[in-house]
Short mmCIF file of C-alpha atoms and ligand atoms in Angstrom, two decimals:
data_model
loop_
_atom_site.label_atom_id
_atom_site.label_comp_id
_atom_site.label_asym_id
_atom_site.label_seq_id
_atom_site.Cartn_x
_atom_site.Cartn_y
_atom_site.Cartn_z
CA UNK A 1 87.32 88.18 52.08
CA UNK A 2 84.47 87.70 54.70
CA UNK A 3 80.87 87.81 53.13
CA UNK A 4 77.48 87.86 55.89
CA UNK A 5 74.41 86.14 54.00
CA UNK A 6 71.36 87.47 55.62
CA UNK A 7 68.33 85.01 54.23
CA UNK A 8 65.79 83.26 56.00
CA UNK A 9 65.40 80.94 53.38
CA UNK A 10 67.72 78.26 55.41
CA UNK A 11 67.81 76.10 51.76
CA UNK A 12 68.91 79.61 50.20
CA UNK A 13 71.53 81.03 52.37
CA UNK A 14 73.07 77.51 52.83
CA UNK A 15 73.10 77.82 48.61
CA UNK A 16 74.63 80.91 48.71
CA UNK A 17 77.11 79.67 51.58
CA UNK A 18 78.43 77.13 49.65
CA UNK A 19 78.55 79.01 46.17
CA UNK A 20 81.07 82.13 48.20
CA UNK A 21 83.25 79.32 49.43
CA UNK A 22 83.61 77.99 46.47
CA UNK A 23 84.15 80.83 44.94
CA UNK A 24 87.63 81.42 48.04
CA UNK A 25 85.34 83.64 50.04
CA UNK A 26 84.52 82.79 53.90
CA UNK A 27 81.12 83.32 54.38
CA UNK A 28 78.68 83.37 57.45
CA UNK A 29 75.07 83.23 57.60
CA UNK A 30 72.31 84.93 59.85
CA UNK A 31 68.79 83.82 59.33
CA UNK A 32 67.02 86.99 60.56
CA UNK A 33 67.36 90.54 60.71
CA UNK A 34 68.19 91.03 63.94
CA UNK A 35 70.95 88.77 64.12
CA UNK A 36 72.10 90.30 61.14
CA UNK A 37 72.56 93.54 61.57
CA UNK A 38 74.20 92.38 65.11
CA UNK A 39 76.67 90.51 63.12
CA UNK A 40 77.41 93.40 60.26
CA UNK A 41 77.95 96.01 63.05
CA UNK A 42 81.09 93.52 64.12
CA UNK A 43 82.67 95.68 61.17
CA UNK A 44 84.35 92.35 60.18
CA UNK A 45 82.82 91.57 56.44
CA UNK A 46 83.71 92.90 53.73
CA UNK A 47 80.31 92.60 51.95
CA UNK A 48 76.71 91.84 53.16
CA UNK A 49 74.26 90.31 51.59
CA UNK A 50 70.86 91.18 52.67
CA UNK A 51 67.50 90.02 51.90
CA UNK A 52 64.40 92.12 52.60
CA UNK A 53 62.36 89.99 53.55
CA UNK A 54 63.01 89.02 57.05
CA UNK A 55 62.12 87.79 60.31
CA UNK A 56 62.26 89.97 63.47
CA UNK A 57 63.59 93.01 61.38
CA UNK A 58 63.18 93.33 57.94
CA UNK A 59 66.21 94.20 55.28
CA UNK A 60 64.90 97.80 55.46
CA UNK A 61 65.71 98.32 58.53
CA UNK A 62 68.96 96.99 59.14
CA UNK A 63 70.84 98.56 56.16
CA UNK A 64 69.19 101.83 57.60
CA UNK A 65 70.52 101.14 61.33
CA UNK A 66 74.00 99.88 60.11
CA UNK A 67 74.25 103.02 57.80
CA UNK A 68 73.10 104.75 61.03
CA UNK A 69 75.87 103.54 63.32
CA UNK A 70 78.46 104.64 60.50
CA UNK A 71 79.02 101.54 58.75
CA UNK A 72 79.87 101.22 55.19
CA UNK A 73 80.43 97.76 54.64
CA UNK A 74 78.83 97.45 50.77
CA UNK A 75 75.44 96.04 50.93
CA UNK A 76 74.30 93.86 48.41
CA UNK A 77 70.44 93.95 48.52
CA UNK A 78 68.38 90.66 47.69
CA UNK A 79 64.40 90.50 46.71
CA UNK A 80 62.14 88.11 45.51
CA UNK A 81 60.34 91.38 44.73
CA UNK A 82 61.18 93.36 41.72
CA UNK A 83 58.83 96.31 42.30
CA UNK A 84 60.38 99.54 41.32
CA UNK A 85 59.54 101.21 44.69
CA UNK A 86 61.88 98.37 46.49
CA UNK A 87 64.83 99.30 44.38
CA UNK A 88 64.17 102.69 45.44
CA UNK A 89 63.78 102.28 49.25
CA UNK A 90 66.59 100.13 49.05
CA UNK A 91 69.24 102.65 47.32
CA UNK A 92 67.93 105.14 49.57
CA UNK A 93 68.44 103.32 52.64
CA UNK A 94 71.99 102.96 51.29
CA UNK A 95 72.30 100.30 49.50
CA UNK A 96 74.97 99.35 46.77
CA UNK A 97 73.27 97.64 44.88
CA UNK A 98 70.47 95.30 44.42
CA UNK A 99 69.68 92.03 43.02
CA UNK A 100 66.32 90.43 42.20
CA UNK A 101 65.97 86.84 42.85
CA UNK A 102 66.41 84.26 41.48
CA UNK A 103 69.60 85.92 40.09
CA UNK A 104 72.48 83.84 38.07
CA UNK A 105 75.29 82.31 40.60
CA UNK A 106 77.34 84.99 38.04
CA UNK A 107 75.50 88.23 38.28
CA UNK A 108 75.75 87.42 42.01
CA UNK A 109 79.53 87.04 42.12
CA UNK A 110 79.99 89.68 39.84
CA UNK A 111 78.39 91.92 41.74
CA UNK A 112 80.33 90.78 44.44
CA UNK A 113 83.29 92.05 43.06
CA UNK A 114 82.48 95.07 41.64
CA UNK A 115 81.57 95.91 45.52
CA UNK A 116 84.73 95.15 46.99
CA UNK A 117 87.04 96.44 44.19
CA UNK A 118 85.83 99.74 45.53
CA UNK A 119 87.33 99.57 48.90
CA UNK A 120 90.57 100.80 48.17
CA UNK A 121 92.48 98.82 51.29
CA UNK A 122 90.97 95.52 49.29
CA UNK A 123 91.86 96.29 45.46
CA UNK A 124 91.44 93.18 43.84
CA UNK A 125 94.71 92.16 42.33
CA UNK A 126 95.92 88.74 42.05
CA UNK A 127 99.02 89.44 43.56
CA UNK A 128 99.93 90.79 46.97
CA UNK A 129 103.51 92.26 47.38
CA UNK A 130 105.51 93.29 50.34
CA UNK A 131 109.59 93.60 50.61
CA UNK A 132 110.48 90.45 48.79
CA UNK A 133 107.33 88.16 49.71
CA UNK A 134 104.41 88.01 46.74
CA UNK A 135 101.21 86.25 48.01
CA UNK A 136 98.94 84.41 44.97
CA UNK A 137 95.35 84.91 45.89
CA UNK A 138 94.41 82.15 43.22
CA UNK A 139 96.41 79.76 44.79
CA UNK A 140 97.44 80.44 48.49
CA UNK A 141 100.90 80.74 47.36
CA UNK A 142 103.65 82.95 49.62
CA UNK A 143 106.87 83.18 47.40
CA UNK A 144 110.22 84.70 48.31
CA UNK A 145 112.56 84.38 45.48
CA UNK A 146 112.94 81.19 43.76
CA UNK A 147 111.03 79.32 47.36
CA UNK A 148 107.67 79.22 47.50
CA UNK A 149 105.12 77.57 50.00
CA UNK A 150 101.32 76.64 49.65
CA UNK A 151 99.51 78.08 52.89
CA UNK A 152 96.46 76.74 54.35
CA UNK A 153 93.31 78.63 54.26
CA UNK A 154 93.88 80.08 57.42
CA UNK A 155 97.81 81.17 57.31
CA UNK A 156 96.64 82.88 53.89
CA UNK A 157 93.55 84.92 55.40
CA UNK A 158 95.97 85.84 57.93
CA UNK A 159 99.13 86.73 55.47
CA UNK A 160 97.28 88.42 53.65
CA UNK A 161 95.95 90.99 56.50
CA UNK A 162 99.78 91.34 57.74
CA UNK A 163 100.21 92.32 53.82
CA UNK A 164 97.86 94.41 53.57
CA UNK A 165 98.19 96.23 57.07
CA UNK A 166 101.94 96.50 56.14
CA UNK A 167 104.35 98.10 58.75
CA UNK A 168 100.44 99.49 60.94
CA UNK A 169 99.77 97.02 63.64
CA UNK A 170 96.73 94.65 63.45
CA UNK A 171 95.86 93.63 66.82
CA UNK A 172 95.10 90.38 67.79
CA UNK A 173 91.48 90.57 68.48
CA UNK A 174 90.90 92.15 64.71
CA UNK A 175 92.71 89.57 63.38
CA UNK A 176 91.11 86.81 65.53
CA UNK A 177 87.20 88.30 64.11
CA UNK A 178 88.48 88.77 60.93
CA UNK A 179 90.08 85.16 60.62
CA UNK A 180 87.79 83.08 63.02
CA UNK A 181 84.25 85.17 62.65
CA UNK A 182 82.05 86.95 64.96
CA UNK A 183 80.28 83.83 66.67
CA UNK A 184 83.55 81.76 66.96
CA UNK A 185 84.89 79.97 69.77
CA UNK A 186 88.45 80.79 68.75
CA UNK A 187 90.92 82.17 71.03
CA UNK A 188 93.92 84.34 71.45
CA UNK A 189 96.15 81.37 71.19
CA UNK A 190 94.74 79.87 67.62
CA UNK A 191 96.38 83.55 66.63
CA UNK A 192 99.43 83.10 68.20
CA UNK A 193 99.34 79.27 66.91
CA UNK A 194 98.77 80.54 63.32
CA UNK A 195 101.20 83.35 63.78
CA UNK A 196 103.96 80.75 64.34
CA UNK A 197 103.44 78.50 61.61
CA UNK A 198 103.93 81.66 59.43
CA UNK A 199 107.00 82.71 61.15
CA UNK A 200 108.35 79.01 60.30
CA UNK A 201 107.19 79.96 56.95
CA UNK A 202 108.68 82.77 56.68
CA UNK A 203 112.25 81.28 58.15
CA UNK A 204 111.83 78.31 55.60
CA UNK A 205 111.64 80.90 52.25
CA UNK A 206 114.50 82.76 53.62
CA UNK A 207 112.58 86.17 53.35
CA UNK A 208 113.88 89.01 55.20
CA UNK A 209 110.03 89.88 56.80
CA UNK A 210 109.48 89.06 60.14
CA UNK A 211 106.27 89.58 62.32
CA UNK A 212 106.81 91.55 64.92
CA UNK A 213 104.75 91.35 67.66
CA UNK A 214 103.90 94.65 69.77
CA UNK A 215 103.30 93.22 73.33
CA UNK A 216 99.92 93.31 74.34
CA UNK A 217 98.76 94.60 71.29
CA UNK A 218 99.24 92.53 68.06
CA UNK A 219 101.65 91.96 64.90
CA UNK A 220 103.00 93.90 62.26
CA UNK A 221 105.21 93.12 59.46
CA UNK A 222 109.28 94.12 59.24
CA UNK A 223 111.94 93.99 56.79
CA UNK A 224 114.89 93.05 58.15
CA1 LIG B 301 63.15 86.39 53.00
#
C-alpha cells in the first residue's frame, strides 16, 4: 500500500512518513500543492493525505483538480483548522474524510484503513490466496504447502500485485510506479531483477504458479 503525505510542515510529513512505514505502508511526501497533486494524478497511491494549508496551491484545490481529472484515490483531508465551514468545503470538494490536527497516530491509521478497505481490488485481509500460494501481509510470508519463504519488502509489494492482478497482465511500467514511486530512478531492469528472484522463489516452494511474462508488455500469474 502506497500512501502520498502532502504537508508543508517538513517536521510533520517526515512524522507522518515514518509513522506509515512503520505501520508496513510505503509512503512518499510532497511539500506543496502543486507537487502534490502532480504526484496523486500518477494514479499510483492508494490513499492521499492532504493538508489544506499549502504552498503554491492550497489542499482545496488539488482534491478539486484530481477529482476533476477522474481520480478517486481516497483523500484523507488534514487541518490545523477545525472550522465547520472547512469540513464542509472539504467533503464537497470530495473528500473522504477529514482529520483535524493534531490527531492521535491511531485515529490517523484508522482512518487509513477504513479508506482503503473500501476499494474492493485492496480488501484488507491478512491473507492473500492464489492456486496453492498464500501470501501473509503481517509477515511477508509466501507459502506453498508445508514450504514457506520470508520475502523482502520489495518481492512482497510486487507478489502481492501479481496476486492480486491474478491471470490480467500488469505491465511493467505499473508495476515499476507502483513498486519504485513516481520520482524514482528505478528502471525496467530492477523489475525484471525482482521478477527473477520471485521466480527462484517460486521454483524453491515447489508451487505450480509461474510468471509469465507477455513480451513487451509485462507479467501475469499461471497455474501450471
Ligand atoms: Ca500546512
Amino acid at each position: 500500500m502506497r500512501v502520498l503525505i502532502v504537508e508543508d510542515e517538513v517536521r510533520l510529513a517526515s512524522t507522518l512518513q515514518d509513522l506509515l512505514e512503520l505501520n508496513g505502508y510505503t509512503a512518499d511526501v510532497s511539500h506543496d500543492g502543486e507537487s502534490g497533486l502532480d504526484n496523486a494524478l500518477s494514479g499510483i497511491y492508494d490513499v492521499v493525505l492532504l493538508d489544506v494549508m499549502l504552498p503554491k496551491l492550497d489542499g482545496f484545490t488539488v482534491l478539486r483538480r484530481l477529482r476533476a481529472a477522474g481520480n478517486a484515490t481516497p483523500v484523507l483531508m488534514l487541518t490545523a483548522r477545525s472550522e465547520v465551514s472547512d469540513r464542509v468545503e472539504g467533503l464537497d470538494c470530495g473528500a473522504d474524510y477529514y482529520l483535524t490536527k493534531p490527531f492521535e497516530p491511531k485515529e490517523l491509521l484508522a482512518c487509513i484503513r477504513a479508506l482503503t478497505r473500501r476499494q474492493p481490488e485492496l480488501r484488507n485481509t491478512d491473507t492473500l490466496e492464489y492456486g496453492d500460494l498464500k501470501l501473509e501481509k503481517n509477515s511477508f510470508t509466501l507459502s506453498c504447502g508445508d514450504h514457506s519463504l520470508r520475502l523482502s519488502r520489495k518481492e512482497f509489494d510486487m507478489m502481492e500485485l501479481l496476486m492480486l492482478n491474478r491471470e490480467l497482465v500488469i505491465t511493467k511500467e505499473n508495476l515499476l510506479l507502483k513498486i519504485w514511486g513516481y520520482e524514482s530512478d528505478a528502471e525496467d531492469n530492477n523489475v525484471e531483477v525482482y521478477i527473477s528472484f520471485l521466480r527462484k522463489k517460486l521454483e524453491h516452494l515447489h508451487s505450480a504458479v509461474k510468471i509469465k511474462t507477455i513480451r513487451m508488455v509485462g507479467y501475469c500469474l499461471e497455474q501450471t
